[in-house]
Short mmCIF file of C-alpha atoms in Angstrom, two decimals:
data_model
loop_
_atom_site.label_atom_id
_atom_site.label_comp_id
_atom_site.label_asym_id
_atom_site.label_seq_id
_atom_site.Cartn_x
_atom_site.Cartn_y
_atom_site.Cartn_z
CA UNK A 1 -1.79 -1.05 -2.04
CA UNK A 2 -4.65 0.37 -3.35
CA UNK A 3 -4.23 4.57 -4.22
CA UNK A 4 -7.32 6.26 -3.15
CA UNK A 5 -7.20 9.43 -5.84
CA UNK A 6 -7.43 11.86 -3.87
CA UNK A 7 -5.24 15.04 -4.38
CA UNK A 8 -1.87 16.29 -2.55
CA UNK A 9 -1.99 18.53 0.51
CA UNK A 10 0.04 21.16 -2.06
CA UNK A 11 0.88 21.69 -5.39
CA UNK A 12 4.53 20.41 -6.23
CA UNK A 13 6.66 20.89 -9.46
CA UNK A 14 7.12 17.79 -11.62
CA UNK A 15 9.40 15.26 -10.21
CA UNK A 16 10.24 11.90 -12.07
CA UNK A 17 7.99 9.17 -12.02
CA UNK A 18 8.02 5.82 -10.98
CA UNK A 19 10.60 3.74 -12.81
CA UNK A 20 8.43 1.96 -15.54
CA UNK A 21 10.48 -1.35 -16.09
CA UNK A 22 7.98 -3.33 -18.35
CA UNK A 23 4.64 -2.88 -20.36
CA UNK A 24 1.78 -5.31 -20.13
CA UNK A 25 -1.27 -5.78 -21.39
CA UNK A 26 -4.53 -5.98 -20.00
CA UNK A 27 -5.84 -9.80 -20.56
CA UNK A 28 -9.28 -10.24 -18.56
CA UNK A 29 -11.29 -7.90 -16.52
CA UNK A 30 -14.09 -8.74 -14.59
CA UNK A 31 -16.23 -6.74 -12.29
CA UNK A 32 -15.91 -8.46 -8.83
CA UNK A 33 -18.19 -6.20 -6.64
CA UNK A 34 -20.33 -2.81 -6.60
CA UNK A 35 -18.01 -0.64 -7.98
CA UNK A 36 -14.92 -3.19 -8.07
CA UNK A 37 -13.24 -4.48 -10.82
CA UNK A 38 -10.12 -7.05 -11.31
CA UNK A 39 -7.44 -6.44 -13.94
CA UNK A 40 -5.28 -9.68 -15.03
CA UNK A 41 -2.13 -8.11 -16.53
CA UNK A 42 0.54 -10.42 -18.65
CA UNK A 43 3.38 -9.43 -20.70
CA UNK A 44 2.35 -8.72 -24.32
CA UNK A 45 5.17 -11.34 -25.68
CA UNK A 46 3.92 -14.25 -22.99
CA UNK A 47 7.12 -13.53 -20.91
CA UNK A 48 7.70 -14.63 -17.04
CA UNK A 49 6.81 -11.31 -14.52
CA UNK A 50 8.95 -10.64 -12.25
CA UNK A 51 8.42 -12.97 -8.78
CA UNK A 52 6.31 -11.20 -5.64
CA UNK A 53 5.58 -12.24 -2.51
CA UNK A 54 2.11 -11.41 -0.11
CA UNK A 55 1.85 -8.07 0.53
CA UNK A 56 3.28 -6.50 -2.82
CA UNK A 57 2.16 -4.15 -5.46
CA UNK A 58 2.89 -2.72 -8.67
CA UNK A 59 2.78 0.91 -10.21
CA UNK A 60 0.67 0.78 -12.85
CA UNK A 61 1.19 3.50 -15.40
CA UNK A 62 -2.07 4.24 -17.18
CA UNK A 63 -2.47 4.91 -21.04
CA UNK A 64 -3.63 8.79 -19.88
CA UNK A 65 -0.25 8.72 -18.04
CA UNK A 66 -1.58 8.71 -14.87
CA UNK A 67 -0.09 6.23 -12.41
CA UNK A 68 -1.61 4.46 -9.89
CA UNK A 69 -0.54 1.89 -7.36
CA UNK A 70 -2.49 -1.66 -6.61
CA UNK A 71 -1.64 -4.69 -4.34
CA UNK A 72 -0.91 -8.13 -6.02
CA UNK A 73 -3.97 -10.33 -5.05
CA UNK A 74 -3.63 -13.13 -7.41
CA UNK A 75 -1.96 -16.09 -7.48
CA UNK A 76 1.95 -15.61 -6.47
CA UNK A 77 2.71 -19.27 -8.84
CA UNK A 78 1.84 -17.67 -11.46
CA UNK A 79 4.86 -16.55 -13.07
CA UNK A 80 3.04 -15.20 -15.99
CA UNK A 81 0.40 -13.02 -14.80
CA UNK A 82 -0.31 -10.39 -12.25
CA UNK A 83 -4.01 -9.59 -10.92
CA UNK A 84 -5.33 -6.26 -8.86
CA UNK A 85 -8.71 -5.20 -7.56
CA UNK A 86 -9.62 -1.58 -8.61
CA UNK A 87 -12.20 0.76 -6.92
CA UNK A 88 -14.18 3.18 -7.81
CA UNK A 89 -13.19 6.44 -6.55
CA UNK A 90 -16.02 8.99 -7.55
CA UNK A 91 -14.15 11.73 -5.83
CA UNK A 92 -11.32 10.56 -7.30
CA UNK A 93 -8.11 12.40 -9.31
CA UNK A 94 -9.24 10.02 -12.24
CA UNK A 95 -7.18 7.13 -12.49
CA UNK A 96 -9.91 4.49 -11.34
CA UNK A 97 -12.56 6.00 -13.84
CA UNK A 98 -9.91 5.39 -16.32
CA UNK A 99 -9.75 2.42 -14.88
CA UNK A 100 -14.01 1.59 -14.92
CA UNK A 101 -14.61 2.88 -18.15
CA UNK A 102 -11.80 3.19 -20.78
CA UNK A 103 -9.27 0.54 -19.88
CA UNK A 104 -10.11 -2.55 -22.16
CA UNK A 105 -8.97 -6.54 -22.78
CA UNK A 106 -5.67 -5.45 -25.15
CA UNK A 107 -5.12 -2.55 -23.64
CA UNK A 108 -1.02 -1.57 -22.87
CA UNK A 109 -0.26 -0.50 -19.60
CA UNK A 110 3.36 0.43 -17.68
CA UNK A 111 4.38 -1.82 -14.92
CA UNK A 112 6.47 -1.00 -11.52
CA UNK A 113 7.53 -3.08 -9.09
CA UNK A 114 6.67 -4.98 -7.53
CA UNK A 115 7.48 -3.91 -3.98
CA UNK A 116 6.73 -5.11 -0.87
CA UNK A 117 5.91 -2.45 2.27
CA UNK A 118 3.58 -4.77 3.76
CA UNK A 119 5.39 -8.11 3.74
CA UNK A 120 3.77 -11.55 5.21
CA UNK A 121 6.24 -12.31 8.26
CA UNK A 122 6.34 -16.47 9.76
CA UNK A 123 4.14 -16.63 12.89
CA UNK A 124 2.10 -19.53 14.29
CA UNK A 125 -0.81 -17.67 14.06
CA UNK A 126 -2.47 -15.34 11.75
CA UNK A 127 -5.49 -12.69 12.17
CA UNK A 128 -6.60 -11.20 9.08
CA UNK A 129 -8.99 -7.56 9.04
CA UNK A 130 -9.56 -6.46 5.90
CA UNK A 131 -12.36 -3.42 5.02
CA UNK A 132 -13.73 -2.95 1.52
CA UNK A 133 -11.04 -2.68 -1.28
CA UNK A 134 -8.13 -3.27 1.53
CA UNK A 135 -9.24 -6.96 1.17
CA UNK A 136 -6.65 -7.35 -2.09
CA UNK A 137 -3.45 -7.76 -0.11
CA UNK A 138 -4.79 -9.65 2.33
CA UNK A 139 -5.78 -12.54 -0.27
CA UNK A 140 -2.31 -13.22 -0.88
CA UNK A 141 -1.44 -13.79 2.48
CA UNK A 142 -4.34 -16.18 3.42
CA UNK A 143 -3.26 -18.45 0.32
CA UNK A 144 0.05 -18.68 2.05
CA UNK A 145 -1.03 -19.45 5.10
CA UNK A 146 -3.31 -21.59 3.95
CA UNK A 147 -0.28 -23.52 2.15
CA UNK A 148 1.62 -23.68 4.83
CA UNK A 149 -1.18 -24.88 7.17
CA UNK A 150 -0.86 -22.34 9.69
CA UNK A 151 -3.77 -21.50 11.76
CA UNK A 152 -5.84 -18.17 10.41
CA UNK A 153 -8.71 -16.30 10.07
CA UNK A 154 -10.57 -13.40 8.58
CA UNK A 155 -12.94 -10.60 9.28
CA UNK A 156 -13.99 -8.75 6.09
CA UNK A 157 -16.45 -5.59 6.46
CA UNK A 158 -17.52 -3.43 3.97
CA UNK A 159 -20.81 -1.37 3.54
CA UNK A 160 -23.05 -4.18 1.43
CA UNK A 161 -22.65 -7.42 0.94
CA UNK A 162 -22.83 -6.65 -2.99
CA UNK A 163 -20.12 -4.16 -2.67
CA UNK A 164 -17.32 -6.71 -0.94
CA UNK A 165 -15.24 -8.64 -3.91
CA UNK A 166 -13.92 -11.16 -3.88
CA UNK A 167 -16.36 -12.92 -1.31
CA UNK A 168 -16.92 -15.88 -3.77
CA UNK A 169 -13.53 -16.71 -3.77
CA UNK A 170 -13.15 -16.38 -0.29
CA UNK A 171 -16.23 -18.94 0.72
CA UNK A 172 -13.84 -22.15 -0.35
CA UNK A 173 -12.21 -21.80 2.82
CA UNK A 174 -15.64 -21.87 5.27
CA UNK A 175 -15.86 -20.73 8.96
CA UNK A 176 -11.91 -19.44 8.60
CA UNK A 177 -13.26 -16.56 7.11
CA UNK A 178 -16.17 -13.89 8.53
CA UNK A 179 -17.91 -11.47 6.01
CA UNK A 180 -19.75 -8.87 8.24
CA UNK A 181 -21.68 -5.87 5.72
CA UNK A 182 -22.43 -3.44 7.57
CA UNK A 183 -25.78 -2.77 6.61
CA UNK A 184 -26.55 -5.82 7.84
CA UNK A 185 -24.12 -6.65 10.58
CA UNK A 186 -23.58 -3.45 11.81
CA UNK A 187 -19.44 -2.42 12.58
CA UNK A 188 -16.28 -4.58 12.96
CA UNK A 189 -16.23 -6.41 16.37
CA UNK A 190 -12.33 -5.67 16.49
CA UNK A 191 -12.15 -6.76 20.00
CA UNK A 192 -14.37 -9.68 19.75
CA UNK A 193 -12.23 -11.02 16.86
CA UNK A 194 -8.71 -10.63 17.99
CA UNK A 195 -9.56 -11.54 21.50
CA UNK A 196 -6.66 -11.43 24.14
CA UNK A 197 -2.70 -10.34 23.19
CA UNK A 198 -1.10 -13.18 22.08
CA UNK A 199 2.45 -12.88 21.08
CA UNK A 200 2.91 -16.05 18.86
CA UNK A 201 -0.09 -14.08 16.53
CA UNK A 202 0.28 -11.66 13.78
CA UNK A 203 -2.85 -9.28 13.16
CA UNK A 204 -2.46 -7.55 9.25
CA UNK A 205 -4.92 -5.15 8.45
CA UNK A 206 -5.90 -3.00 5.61
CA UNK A 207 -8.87 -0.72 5.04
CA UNK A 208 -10.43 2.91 5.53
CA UNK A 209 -8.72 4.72 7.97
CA UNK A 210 -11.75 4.34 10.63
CA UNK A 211 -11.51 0.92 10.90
CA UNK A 212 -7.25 1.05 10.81
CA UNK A 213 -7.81 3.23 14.20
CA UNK A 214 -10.68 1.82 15.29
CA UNK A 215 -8.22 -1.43 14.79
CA UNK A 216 -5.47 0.55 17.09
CA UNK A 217 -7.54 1.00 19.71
CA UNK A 218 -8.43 -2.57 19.85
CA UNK A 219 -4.66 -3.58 20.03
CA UNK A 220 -3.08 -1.53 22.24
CA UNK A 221 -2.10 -4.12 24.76
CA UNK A 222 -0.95 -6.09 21.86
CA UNK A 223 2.96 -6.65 22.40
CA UNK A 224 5.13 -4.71 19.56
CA UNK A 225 5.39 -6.15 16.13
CA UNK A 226 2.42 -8.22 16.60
CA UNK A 227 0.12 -5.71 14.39
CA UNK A 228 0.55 -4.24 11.14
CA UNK A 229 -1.24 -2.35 8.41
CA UNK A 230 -1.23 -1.06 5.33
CA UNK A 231 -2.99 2.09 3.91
CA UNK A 232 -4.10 3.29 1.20
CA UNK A 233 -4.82 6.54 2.20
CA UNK A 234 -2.16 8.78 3.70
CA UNK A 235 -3.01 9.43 7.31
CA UNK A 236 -2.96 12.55 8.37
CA UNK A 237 0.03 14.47 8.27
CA UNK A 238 -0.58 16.74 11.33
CA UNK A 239 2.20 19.49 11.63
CA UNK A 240 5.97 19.23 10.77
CA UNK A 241 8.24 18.96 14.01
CA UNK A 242 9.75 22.26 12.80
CA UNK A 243 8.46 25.17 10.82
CA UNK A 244 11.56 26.74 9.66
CA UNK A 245 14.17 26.09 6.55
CA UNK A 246 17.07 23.39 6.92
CA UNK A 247 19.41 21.60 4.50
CA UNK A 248 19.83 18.55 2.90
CA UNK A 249 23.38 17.14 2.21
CA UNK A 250 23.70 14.58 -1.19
CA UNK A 251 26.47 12.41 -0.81
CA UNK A 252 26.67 11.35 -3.81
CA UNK A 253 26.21 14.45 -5.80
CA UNK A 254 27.82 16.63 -3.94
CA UNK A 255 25.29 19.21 -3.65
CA UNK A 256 23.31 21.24 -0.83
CA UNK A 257 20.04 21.72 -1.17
CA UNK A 258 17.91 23.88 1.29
CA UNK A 259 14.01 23.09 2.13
CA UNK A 260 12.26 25.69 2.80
CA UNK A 261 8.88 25.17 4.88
CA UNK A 262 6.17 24.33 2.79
CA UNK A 263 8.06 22.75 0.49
CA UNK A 264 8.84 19.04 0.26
CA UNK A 265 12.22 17.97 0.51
CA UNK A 266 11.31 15.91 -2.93
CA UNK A 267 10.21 18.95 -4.65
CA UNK A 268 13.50 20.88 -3.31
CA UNK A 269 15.81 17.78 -4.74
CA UNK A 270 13.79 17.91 -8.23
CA UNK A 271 14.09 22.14 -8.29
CA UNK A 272 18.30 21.46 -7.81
CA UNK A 273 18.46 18.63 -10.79
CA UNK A 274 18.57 15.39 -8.83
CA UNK A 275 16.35 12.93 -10.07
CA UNK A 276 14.40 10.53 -7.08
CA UNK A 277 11.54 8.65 -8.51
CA UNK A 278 8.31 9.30 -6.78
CA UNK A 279 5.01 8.33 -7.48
CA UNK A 280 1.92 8.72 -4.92
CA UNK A 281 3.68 11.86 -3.48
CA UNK A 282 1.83 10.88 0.23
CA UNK A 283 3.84 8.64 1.77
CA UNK A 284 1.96 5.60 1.06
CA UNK A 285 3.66 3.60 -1.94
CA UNK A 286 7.26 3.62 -0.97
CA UNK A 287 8.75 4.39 -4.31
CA UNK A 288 10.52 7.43 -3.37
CA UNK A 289 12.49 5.95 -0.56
CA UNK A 290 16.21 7.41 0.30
CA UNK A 291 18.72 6.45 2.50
CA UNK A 292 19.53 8.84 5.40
CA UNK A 293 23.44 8.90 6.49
CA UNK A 294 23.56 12.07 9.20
CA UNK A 295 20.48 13.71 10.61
CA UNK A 296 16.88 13.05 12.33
CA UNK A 297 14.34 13.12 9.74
CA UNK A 298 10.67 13.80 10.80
CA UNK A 299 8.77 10.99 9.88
CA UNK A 300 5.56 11.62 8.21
CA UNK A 301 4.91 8.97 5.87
CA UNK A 302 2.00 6.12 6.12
CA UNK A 303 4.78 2.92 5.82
CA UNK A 304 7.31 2.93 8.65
CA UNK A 305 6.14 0.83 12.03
CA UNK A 306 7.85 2.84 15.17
CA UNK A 307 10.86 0.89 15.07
CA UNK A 308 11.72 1.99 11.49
CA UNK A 309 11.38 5.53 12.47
CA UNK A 310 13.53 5.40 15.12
CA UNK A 311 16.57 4.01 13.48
CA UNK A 312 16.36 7.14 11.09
CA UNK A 313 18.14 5.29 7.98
CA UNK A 314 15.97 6.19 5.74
CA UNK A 315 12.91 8.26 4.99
CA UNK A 316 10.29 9.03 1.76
CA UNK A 317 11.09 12.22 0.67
CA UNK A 318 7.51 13.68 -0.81
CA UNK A 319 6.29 13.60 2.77
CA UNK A 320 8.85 13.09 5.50
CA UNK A 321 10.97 16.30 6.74
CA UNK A 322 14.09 16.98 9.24
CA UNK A 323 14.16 17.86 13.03
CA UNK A 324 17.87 18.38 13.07
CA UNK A 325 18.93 21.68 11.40
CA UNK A 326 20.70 19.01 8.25
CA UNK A 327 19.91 15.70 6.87
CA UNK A 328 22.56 13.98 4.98
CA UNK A 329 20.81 11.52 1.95
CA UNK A 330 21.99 8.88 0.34
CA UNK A 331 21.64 10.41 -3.10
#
């Protein structure tokens, strides 16, 4: 996942951060595209990272204390270092200027994770889309189909040619792979590419949020489970299910907690003294997630596929809210 900097809907109080359970240190970077460069990350004693598989990422906690999530999208066999693509946000919070033009070779950094929202599932067949920067977890996954030998292929757009990394890297594997720049190529065929539903395929996307829809159109007589993306910008939130107050029960503590509107039920947990790590605060990096034992929670994160939501056992509490007048959390 790649954070896009941009700013909450709302102000909230302080809440914990993501759980920081290792420091590395910055041991190449490279710039890869216009406005894209790669961090390699290893532990500063030569230590084994922890394992990943296709689809993860890491909370990187910056030396400004900003943190910022970014998808794995180097080699999983490598137990010993990590790698993640960075953009350039000029309308950014600040993290990927940081990033671009103070983060150097030595350089400490916190490490998350990994996690995995976006996880590579077997099929027999596998359609890759990836747009600009959402290429990163997407490499992953074509190495591992790749070693597996299962059938695949890839359409990559982004705006120039010079502005898509990781295209050199890419080229080893020939005709499996389509690089489309806009400028030059004009938009995604979506429907071209994934030609007709086919169950025994898997379509994983990532990218801006134009293409991810443009993307939904193009599958909607796909059967269910067949397509899934990842963002890294929250999608909209649209409005809550319900505009007035309710309560949150936490089992564990003991303690009542009501949510006012307007407030998240994150920020209400934080106010009463329970700790919940948190880190993107829009419902895109999954840190925050929380159980849910009683209730209907209104989803309005950017992970959950429609199934998820409807068994309503868990939600991420710095977006999602309640439909039924209680939740009851695992917390």
């Amino acid at each position: 996942m790649i954070t896009a900097d941009r700013p909450p809907v709302a102000p909230e109080p302080t809440v914990p951060s993501t759980a920081v359970a290792a420091t590395v240190r910055v041991a190449a970077k490279r710039v890869e595209a216009d406005g894209v460069v790669s961090l390699e990350l290893e532990a500063p004693d030569g230590a084994r990272l922890p394992d990943w598989t296709p689809g993860a990422h890491v909370d990187l906690v910056l030396p400004d204390g900003t943190t910022r999530q970014y998808s794995l999208c180097g080699d999983r066999w490598d137990a010993h270092r990590y790698r993640v693509g960075v953009l350039r946000e000029p309308a950014g919070r600040g993290g990927s200027a940081y990033v671009h033009d103070r983060l150097a070779v030595g350089d400490a950094v916190g490490l998350g994770g990994p996690r995995n929202n976006f996880p590579l599932v077997p099929a027999a067949r596998y359609l890759f889309v990836g747009g600009g920067i959402g290429i990163t977890p997407l490499l992953p996954m074509i190495r591992q189909a790749a070693l597996l030998g299962v059938d695949w292929e890839l359409l990559y757009g982004g705006r120039t040619r010079a502005s898509m990394a990781f295209v050199g890297e890419l080229a080893e594997h020939g005709e499996r792979v389509r690089i489309v720049p806009q400028d030059e190529h004009g938009l995604l065929d979506l429907r071209g590419f994934l030609g007709d539903p086919d169950p025994g395929t898997r379509v994983y996307a990532c990218g801006p949020a134009p293409m991810l829809a443009a993307l939904a159109a193009a599958t909607a007589a796909w059967p269910a489970h067949t397509v899934r993306t990842e963002r890294f910008v929250a999608r909209e939130l649209g409005t809550p299910a319900r505009d007035t107050a309710f309560e949150v029960e936490l089992a564990r503590s003991g303690r009542t907690v009501t949510v006012p509107p307007g407030r998240s039920v994150l920020a209400a947990i934080a106010e009463a003294g329970v700790e919940v790590l948190s880190s993107c605060r829009q419902g895109t990096c999954g840190t925050c997630e929380t159980g849910v034992l009683a209730g209907e929670p209104d989803h309005r994160d950017s992970i959950l596929d429609d199934d998820e939501r409807a068994a309503g056992d868990c939600l991420f509490p710095c977006v999602s809210r309640a439909r039924s007048d209680r939740l009851v959390l695992d917390l």
